[in-house]
Coordinates of C-alpha atoms in Angstrom, one line a residue:
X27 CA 137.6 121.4 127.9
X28 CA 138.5 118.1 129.4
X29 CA 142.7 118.7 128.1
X30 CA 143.3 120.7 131.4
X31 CA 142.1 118.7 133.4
X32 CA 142.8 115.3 132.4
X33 CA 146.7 116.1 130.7
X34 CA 148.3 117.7 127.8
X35 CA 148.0 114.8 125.4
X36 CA 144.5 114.9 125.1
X37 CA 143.0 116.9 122.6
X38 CA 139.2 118.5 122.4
X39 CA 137.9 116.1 120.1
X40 CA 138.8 113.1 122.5
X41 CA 136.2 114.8 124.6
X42 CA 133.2 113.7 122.7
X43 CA 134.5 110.3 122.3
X44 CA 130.7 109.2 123.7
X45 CA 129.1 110.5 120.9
X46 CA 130.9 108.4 118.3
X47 CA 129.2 105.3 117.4
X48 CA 126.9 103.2 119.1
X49 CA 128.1 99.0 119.4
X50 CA 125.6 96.7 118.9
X51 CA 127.6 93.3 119.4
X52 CA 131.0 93.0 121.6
X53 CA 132.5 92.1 118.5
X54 CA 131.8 95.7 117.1
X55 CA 133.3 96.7 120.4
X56 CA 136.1 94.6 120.1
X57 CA 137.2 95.8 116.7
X58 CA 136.8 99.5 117.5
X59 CA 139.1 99.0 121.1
X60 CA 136.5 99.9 123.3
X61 CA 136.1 96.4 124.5
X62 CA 138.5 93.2 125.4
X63 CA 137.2 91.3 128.4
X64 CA 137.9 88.8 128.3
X65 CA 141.2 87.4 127.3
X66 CA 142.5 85.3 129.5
X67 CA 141.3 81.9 130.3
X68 CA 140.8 82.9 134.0
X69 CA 138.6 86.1 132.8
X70 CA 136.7 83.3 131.0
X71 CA 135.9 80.7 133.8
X72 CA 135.0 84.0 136.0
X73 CA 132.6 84.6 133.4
X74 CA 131.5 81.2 133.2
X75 CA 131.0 81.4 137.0
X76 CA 129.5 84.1 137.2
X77 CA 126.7 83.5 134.7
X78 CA 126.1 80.0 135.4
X79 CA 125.5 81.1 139.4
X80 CA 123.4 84.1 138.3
X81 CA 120.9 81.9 136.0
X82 CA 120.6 79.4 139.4
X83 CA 119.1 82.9 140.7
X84 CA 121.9 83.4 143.0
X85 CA 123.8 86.7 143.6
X86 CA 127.5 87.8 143.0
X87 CA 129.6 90.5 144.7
X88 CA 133.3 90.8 145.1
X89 CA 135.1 88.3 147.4
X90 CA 138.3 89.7 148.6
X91 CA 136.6 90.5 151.9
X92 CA 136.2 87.1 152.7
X93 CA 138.7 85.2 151.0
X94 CA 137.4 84.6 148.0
X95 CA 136.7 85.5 144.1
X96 CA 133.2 86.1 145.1
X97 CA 130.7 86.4 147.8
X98 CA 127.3 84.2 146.7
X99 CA 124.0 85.7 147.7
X100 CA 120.3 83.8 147.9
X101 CA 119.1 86.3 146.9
X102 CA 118.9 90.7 147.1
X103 CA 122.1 91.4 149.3
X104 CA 120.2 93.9 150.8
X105 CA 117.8 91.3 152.1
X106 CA 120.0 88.3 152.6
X107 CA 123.6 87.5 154.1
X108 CA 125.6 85.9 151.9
X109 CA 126.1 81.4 152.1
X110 CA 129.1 81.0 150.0
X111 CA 132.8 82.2 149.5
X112 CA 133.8 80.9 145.8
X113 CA 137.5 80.4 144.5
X114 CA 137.3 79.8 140.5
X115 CA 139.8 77.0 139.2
X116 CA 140.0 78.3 135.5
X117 CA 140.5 75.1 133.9
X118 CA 140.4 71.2 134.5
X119 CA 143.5 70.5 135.0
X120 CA 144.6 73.6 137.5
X121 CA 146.2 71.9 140.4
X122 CA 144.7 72.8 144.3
X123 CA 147.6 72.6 146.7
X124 CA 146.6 70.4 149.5
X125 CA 146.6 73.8 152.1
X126 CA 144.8 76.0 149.8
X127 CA 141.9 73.3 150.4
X128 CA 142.4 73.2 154.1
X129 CA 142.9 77.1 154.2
X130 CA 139.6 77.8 152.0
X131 CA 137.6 75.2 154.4
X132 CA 139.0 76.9 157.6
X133 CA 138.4 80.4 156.2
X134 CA 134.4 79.6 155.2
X135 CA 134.0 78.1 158.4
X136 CA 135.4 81.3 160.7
X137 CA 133.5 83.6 158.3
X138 CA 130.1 81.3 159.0
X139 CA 130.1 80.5 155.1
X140 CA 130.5 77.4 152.7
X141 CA 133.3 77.5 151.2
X142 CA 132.7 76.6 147.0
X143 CA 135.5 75.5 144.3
X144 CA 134.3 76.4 141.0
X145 CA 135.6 74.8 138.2
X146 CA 135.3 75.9 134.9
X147 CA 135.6 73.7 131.9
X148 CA 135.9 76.8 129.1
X149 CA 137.1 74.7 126.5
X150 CA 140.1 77.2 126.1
X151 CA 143.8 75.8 126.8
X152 CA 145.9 79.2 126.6
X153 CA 145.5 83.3 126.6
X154 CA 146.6 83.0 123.2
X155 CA 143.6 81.0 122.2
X156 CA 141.3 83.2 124.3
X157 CA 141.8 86.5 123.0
X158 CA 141.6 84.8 119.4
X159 CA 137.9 83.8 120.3
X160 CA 137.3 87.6 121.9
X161 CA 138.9 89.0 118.7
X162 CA 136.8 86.7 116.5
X163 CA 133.8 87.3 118.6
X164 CA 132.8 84.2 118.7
X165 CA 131.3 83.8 122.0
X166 CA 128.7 86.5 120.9
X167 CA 126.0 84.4 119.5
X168 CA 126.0 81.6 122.1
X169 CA 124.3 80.7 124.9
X170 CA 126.8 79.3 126.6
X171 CA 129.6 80.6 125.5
X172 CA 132.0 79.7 128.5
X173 CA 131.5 76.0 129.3
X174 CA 130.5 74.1 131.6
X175 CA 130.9 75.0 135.5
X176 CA 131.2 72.3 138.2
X177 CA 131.2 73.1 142.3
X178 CA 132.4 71.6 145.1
X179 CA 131.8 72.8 148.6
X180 CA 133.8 73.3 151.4
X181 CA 132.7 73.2 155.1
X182 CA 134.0 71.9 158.4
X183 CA 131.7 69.9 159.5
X184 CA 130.2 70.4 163.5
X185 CA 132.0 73.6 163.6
X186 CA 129.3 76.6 162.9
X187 CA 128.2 76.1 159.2

């Protein structure tokens, strides 16, 4: 059904690939090749971001509008305009040229936004190690899985935020 429309290398019995197996863990996932995210240490520390800013209450949409990784919320974007741009800093030791700081000040300040560098301390020093642990799947059973997540804020001050 789906072969004509999709291309010739796919047969019928791709078609039902949805009625499979169900996954209960990621690991599961992982091992069948459904699932891989994430592998990298940057996919980690957006993770870590991410989920650290989301259990603070805040909201999370995509960035690239604003010059960012993400756009943080208050609360419901529907109901509330956005405070923070965030750039994540995937490890510790990631250096910050001197004009991405200026730039990412500047930036929050002519979009009427605070500007935050997120920095997340994942515990993971390579890919290589990374998607070991996602293969393992031994981020599943933790709470934390991704580390610890430290913010600074940037913001011009007297000029609008």
């Amino acid at each position: 059904i789906l072969s004509g429309l999709v291309g010739s290398e796919m047969c019928i019995r791709d078609s039902h690939w949805h009625l499979r197996e169900t996954y209960t863990t990621l690991k599961e996932a992982t091992d069948a090749g459904i699932w891989s995210y994430p592998t990298t240490v940057e996919e980690r520390a957006r993770c870590a971001v991410f989920e650290d800013l989301h259990e603070k209450g805040f909201f999370l949409s995509t960035g690239l509008r604003f010059g960012g990784d993400f756009v943080v919320y208050p609360g419901d974007p529907l109901r509330y305009h956005s405070h923070f741009t965030a750039t994540i800093l995937a490890t510790p030791t990631q250096p910050i040229p001197a004009y991405h700081i200026i730039s990412s000040g500047r930036l929050g300040t002519a979009v009427k936004k605070s500007h935050l560098l997120c920095q997340a301390n994942t515990r993971i020093i390579d890919n290589t190690q990374a998607q070991d642990r996602r293969r393992r799947g031994d981020d599943d059973s933790l709470h934390k899985p991704w580390g610890r997540v430290e913010y600074w804020s940037l913001a011009w001050a007297g000029f609008g935020t």
